[in-house]
Short mmCIF file of C-alpha atoms in Angstrom, two decimals:
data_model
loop_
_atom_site.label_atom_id
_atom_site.label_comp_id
_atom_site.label_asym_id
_atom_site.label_seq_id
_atom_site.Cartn_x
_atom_site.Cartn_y
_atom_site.Cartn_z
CA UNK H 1 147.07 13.30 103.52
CA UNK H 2 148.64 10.43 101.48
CA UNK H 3 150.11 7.57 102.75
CA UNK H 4 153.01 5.77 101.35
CA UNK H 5 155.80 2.63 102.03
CA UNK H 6 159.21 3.37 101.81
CA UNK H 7 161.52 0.17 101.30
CA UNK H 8 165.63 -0.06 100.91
CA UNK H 9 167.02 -1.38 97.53
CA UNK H 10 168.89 -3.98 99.38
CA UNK H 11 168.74 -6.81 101.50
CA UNK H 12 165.52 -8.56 100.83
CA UNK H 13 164.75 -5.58 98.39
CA UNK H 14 167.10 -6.23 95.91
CA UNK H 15 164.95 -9.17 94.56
CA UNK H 16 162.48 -7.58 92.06
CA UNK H 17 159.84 -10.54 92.86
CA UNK H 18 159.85 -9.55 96.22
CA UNK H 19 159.50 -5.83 95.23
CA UNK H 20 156.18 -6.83 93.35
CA UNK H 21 155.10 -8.77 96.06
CA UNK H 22 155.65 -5.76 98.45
CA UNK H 23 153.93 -3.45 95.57
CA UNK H 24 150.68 -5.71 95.34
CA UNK H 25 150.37 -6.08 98.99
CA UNK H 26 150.45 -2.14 99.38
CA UNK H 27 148.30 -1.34 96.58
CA UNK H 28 145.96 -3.94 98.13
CA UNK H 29 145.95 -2.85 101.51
CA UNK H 30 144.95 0.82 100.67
CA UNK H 31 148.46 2.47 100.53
CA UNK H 32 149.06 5.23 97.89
CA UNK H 33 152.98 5.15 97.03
CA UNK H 34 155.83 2.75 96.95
CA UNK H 35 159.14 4.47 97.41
CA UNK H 36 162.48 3.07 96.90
CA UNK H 37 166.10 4.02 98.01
CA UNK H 38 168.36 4.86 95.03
CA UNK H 39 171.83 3.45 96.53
CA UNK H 40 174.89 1.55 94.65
CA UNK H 41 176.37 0.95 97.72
CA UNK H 42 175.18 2.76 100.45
CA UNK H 43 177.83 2.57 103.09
CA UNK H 44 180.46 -0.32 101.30
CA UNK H 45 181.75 -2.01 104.25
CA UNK H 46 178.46 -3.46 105.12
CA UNK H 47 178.75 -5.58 102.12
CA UNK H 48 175.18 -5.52 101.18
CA UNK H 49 173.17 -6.98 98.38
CA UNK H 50 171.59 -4.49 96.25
CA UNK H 51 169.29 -4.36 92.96
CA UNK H 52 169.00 -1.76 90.75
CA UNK H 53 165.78 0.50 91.76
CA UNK H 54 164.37 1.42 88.17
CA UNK H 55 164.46 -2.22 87.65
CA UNK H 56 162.90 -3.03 90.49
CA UNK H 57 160.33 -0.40 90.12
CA UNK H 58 159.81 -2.02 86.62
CA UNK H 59 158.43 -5.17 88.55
CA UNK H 60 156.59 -3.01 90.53
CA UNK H 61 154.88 -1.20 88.09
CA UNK H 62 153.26 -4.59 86.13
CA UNK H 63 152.04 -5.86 89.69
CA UNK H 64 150.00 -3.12 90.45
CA UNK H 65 147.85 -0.50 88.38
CA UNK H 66 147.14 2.25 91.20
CA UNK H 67 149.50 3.35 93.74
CA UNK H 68 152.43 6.20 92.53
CA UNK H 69 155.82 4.83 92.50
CA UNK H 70 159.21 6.34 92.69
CA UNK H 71 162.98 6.74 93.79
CA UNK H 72 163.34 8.54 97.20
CA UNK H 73 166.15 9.71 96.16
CA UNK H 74 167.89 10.04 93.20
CA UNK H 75 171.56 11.23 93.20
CA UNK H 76 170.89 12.97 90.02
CA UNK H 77 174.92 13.80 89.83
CA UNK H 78 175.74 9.78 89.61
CA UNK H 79 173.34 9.89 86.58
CA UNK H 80 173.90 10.77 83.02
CA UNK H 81 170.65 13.43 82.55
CA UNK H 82 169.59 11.79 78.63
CA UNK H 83 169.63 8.50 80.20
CA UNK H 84 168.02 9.08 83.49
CA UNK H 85 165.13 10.84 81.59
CA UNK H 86 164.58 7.85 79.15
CA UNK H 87 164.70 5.31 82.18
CA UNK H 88 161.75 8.14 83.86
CA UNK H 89 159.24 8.48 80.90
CA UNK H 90 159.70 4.92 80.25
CA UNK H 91 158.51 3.60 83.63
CA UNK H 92 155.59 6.12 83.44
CA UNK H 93 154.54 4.78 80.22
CA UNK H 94 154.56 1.95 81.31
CA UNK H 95 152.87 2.96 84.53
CA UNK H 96 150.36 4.83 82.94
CA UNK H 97 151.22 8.15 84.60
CA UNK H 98 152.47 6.73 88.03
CA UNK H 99 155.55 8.22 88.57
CA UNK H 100 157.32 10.55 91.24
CA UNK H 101 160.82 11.36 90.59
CA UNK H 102 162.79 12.14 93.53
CA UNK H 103 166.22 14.18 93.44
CA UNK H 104 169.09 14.55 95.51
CA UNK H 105 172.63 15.04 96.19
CA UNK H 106 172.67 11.65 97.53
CA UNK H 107 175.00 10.27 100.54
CA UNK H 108 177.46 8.74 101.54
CA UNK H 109 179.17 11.06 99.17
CA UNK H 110 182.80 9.13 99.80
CA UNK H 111 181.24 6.02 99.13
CA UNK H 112 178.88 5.81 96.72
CA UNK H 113 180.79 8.73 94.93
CA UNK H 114 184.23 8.86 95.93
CA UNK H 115 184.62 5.34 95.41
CA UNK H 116 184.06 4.80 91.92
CA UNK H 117 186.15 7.63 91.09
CA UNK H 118 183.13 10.81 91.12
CA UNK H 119 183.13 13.81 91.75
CA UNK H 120 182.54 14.30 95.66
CA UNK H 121 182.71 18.12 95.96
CA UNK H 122 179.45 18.80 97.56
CA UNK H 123 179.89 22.47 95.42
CA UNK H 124 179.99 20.70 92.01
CA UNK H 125 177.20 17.92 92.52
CA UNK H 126 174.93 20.78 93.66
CA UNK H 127 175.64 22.38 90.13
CA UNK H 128 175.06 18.95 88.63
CA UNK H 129 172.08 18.23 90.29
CA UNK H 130 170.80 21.93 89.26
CA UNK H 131 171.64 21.40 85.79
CA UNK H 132 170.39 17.73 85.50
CA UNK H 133 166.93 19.22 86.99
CA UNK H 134 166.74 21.86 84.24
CA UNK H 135 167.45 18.67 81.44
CA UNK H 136 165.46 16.37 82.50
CA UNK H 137 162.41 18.70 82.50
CA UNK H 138 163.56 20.04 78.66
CA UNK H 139 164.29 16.30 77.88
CA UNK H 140 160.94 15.12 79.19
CA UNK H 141 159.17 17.97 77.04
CA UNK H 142 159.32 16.29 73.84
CA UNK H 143 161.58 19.19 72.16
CA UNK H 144 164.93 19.23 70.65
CA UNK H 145 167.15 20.04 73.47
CA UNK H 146 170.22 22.14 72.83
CA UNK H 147 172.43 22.72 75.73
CA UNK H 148 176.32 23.70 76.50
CA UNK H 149 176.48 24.01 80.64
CA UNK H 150 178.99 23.66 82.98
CA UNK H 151 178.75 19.30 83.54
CA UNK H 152 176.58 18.74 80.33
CA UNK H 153 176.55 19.25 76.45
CA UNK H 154 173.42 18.18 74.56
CA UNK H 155 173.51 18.37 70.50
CA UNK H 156 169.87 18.91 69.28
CA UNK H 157 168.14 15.99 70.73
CA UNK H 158 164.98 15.31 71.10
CA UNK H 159 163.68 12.08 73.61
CA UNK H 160 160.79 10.53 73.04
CA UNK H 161 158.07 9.02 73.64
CA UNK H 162 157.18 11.95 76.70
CA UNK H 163 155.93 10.76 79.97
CA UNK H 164 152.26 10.39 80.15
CA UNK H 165 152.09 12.65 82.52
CA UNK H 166 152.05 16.47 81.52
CA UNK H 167 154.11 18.68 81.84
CA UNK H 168 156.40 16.97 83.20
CA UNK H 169 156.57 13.99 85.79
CA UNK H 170 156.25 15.38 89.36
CA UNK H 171 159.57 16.55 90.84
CA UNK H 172 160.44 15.94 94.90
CA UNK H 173 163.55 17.26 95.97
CA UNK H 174 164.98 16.02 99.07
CA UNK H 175 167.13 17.96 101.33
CA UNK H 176 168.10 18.19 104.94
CA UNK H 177 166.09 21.11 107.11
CA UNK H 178 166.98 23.61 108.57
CA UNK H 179 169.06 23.58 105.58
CA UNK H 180 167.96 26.49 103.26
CA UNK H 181 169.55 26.06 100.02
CA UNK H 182 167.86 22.38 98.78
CA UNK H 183 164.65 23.87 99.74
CA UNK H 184 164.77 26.89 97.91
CA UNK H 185 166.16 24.24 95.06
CA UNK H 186 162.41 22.27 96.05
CA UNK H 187 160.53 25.30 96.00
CA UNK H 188 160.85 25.14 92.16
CA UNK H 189 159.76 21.78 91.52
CA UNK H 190 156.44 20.00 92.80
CA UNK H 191 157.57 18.67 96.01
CA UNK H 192 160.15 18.50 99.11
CA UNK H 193 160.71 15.50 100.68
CA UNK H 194 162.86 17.09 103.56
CA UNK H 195 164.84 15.03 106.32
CA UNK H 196 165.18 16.62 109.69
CA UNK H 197 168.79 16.50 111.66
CA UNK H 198 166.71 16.13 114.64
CA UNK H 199 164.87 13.50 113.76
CA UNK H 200 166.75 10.66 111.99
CA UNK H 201 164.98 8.38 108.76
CA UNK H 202 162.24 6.25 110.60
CA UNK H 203 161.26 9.20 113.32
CA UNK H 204 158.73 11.39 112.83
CA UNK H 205 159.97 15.30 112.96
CA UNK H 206 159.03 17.96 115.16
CA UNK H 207 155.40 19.69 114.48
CA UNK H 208 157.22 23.11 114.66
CA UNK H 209 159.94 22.41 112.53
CA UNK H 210 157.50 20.93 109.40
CA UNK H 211 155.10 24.61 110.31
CA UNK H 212 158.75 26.45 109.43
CA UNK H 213 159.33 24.31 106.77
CA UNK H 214 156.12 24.69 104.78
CA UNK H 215 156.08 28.80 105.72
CA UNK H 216 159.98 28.91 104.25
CA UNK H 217 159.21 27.03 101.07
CA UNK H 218 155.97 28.90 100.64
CA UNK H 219 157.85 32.10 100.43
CA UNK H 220 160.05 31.04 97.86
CA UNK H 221 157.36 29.19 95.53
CA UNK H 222 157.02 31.19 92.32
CA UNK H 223 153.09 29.84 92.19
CA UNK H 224 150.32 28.93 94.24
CA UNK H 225 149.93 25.36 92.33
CA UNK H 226 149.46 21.97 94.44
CA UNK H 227 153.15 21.19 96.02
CA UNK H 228 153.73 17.91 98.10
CA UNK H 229 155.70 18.04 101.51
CA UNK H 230 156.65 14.65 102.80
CA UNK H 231 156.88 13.39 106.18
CA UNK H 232 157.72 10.22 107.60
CA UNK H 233 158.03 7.61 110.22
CA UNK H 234 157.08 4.51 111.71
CA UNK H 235 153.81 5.19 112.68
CA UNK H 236 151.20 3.04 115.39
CA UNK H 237 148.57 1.11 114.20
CA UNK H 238 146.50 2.30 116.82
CA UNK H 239 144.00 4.80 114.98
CA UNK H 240 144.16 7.07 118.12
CA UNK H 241 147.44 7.20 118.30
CA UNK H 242 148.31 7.77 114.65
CA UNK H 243 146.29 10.48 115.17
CA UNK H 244 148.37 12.39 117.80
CA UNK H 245 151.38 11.57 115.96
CA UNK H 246 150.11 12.54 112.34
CA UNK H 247 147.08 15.08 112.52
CA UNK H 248 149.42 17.55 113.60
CA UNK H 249 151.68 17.18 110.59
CA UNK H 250 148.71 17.43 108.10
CA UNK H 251 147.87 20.64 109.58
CA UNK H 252 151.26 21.82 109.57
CA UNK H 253 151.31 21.18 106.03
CA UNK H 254 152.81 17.98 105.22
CA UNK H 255 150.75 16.59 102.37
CA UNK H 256 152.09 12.76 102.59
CA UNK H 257 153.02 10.68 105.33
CA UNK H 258 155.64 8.15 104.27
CA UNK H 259 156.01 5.07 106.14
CA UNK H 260 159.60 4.12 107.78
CA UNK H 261 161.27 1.79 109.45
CA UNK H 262 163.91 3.62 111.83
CA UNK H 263 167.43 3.17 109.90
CA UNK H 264 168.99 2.15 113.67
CA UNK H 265 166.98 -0.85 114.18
CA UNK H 266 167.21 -4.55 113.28
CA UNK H 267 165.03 -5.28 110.04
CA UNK H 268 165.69 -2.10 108.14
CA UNK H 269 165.90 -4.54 105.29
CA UNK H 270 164.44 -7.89 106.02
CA UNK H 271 160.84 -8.76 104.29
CA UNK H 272 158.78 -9.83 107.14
CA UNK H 273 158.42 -7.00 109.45
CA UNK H 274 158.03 -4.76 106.93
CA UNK H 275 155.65 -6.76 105.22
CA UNK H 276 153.44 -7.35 107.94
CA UNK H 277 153.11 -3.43 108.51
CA UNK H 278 151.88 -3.24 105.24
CA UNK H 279 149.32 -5.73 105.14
CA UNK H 280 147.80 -3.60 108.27
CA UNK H 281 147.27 -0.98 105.78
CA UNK H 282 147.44 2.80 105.98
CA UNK H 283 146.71 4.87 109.60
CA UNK H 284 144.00 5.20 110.01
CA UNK H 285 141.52 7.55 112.50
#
């Protein structure tokens, strides 16, 4: 099990000095990921501040030279494909191989969609997503991509430099469970990074449901090669405790525990708190 801090890109998180600052701390205090929300507006009448998360990985990746660091998730639909992959292999350059891209349909739909005039057909951002996928894995190849698809035309192009990493940065797709389609969509990638109707972002799912999970991805995995599931929640510092709550998830499958703040509660995106979790380090038992 890996252990991971997953942050909003707004509020306090929209600074990239802070992001750096929350970066260093984690890397220092033993955590293995950084995470960030990819959101333009999230839901608009809150009014929120927000920075732009490949920038703010950016600052993330020159404070620290260990933990992985990503997007959790990336509306890959609200993205143009060519330049999504150059903003992904240039990060992990400059990472040195430290990237995990995470893709989505991404939500609100009406709102961080619908209002800027995007498509927000749930139908045709599922193609897009599907079709971005299949790009940004040609793009990130190295090879002249040709390409006429349903949402994208690509005119022998080739992007380069590659990622460092080979063959291809490591792909999470998110999706909600029980849900089947987005995790028969993860089942081809390297990762799922599922969320759980009964268990909302910041509590920990059901044992049962993560065992179903892992068995119904399984089934559909082309390979037997090393695939990530990710669970999450705010977990208790309490090494006995975080046992109970997390044991049970590692042998139901889940590969990473990401670490949450639950979306209903004061501080979802205030420094402090989440800071201070941090600096307590990973659970430990």
């Amino acid at each position: 099990m890996r252990f991971s801090v997953n942050i909003p890109n707004f509020g306090a998180f929209a600074d990239a000095r802070t992001v750096a600052s929350v970066a260093t701390a984690a890397e220092e205090a033993g955590w293995d990921g950084l995470f960030l929300w990819d959101h333009v507006v999230h839901e608009k009448s809150a009014r929120r501040t927000f920075g732009e998360p490949w920038m703010l990985l950016t600052a993330a990746a020159l404070a620290t030279s260990r933990i992985k660091l990503g997007a959790m998730v990336t509306p890959v639909a609200r993205r143009r494909p060519h330049q999504l992959a150059r903003q992904v292999s240039t990060l992990d350059q400059m990472s040195g191989g430290r990237v995990i891209f995470g893709a989505g349909l991404g939500a609100p739909v009406a709102d961080e969609f619908g209002s800027f005039g995007e498509p927000t057909d749930k139908v045709a951002l599922a193609e897009m997503l599907d079709e971005g996928l299949d790009l940004l894995d040609r793009y990130w190849s190295g090879e002249a991509v040709n390409h006429d698809g349903k949402h994208y035309r690509v005119d022998d192009v080739a992007l380069l430099p590659t990622p460092v990493q080979r063959p291809r940065v490591p792909v999470w797709v998110a999706g909600y469970w029980p849900n089947r389609r987005p995790m028969r969509r993860a089942a081809q990638w390297d990762g799922v990074f599922p969320l759980f109707r009964s268990a909302n972002h910041g509590y920990a799912p059901p044992v049962g449901e993560v065992r179903d999970l892992v068995a119904y991805v399984r089934e559909h995995r082309a390979d037997d090669k090393p695939f990530d599931v990710v669970v999450g929640g705010t977990s208790p510092t309490d090494p006995a405790a975080a046992r109970d709550l997390i044991a049970p998830l590692a042998e139901a499958g889940a590969t990473w525990w990401d670490e949450r703040r639950h979306i209903d509660e004061p501080g979802l995106d205030e420094l402090a708190p989440i800071l201070r979790r941090i600096e307590q380090g990973p659970p430990r038992w």
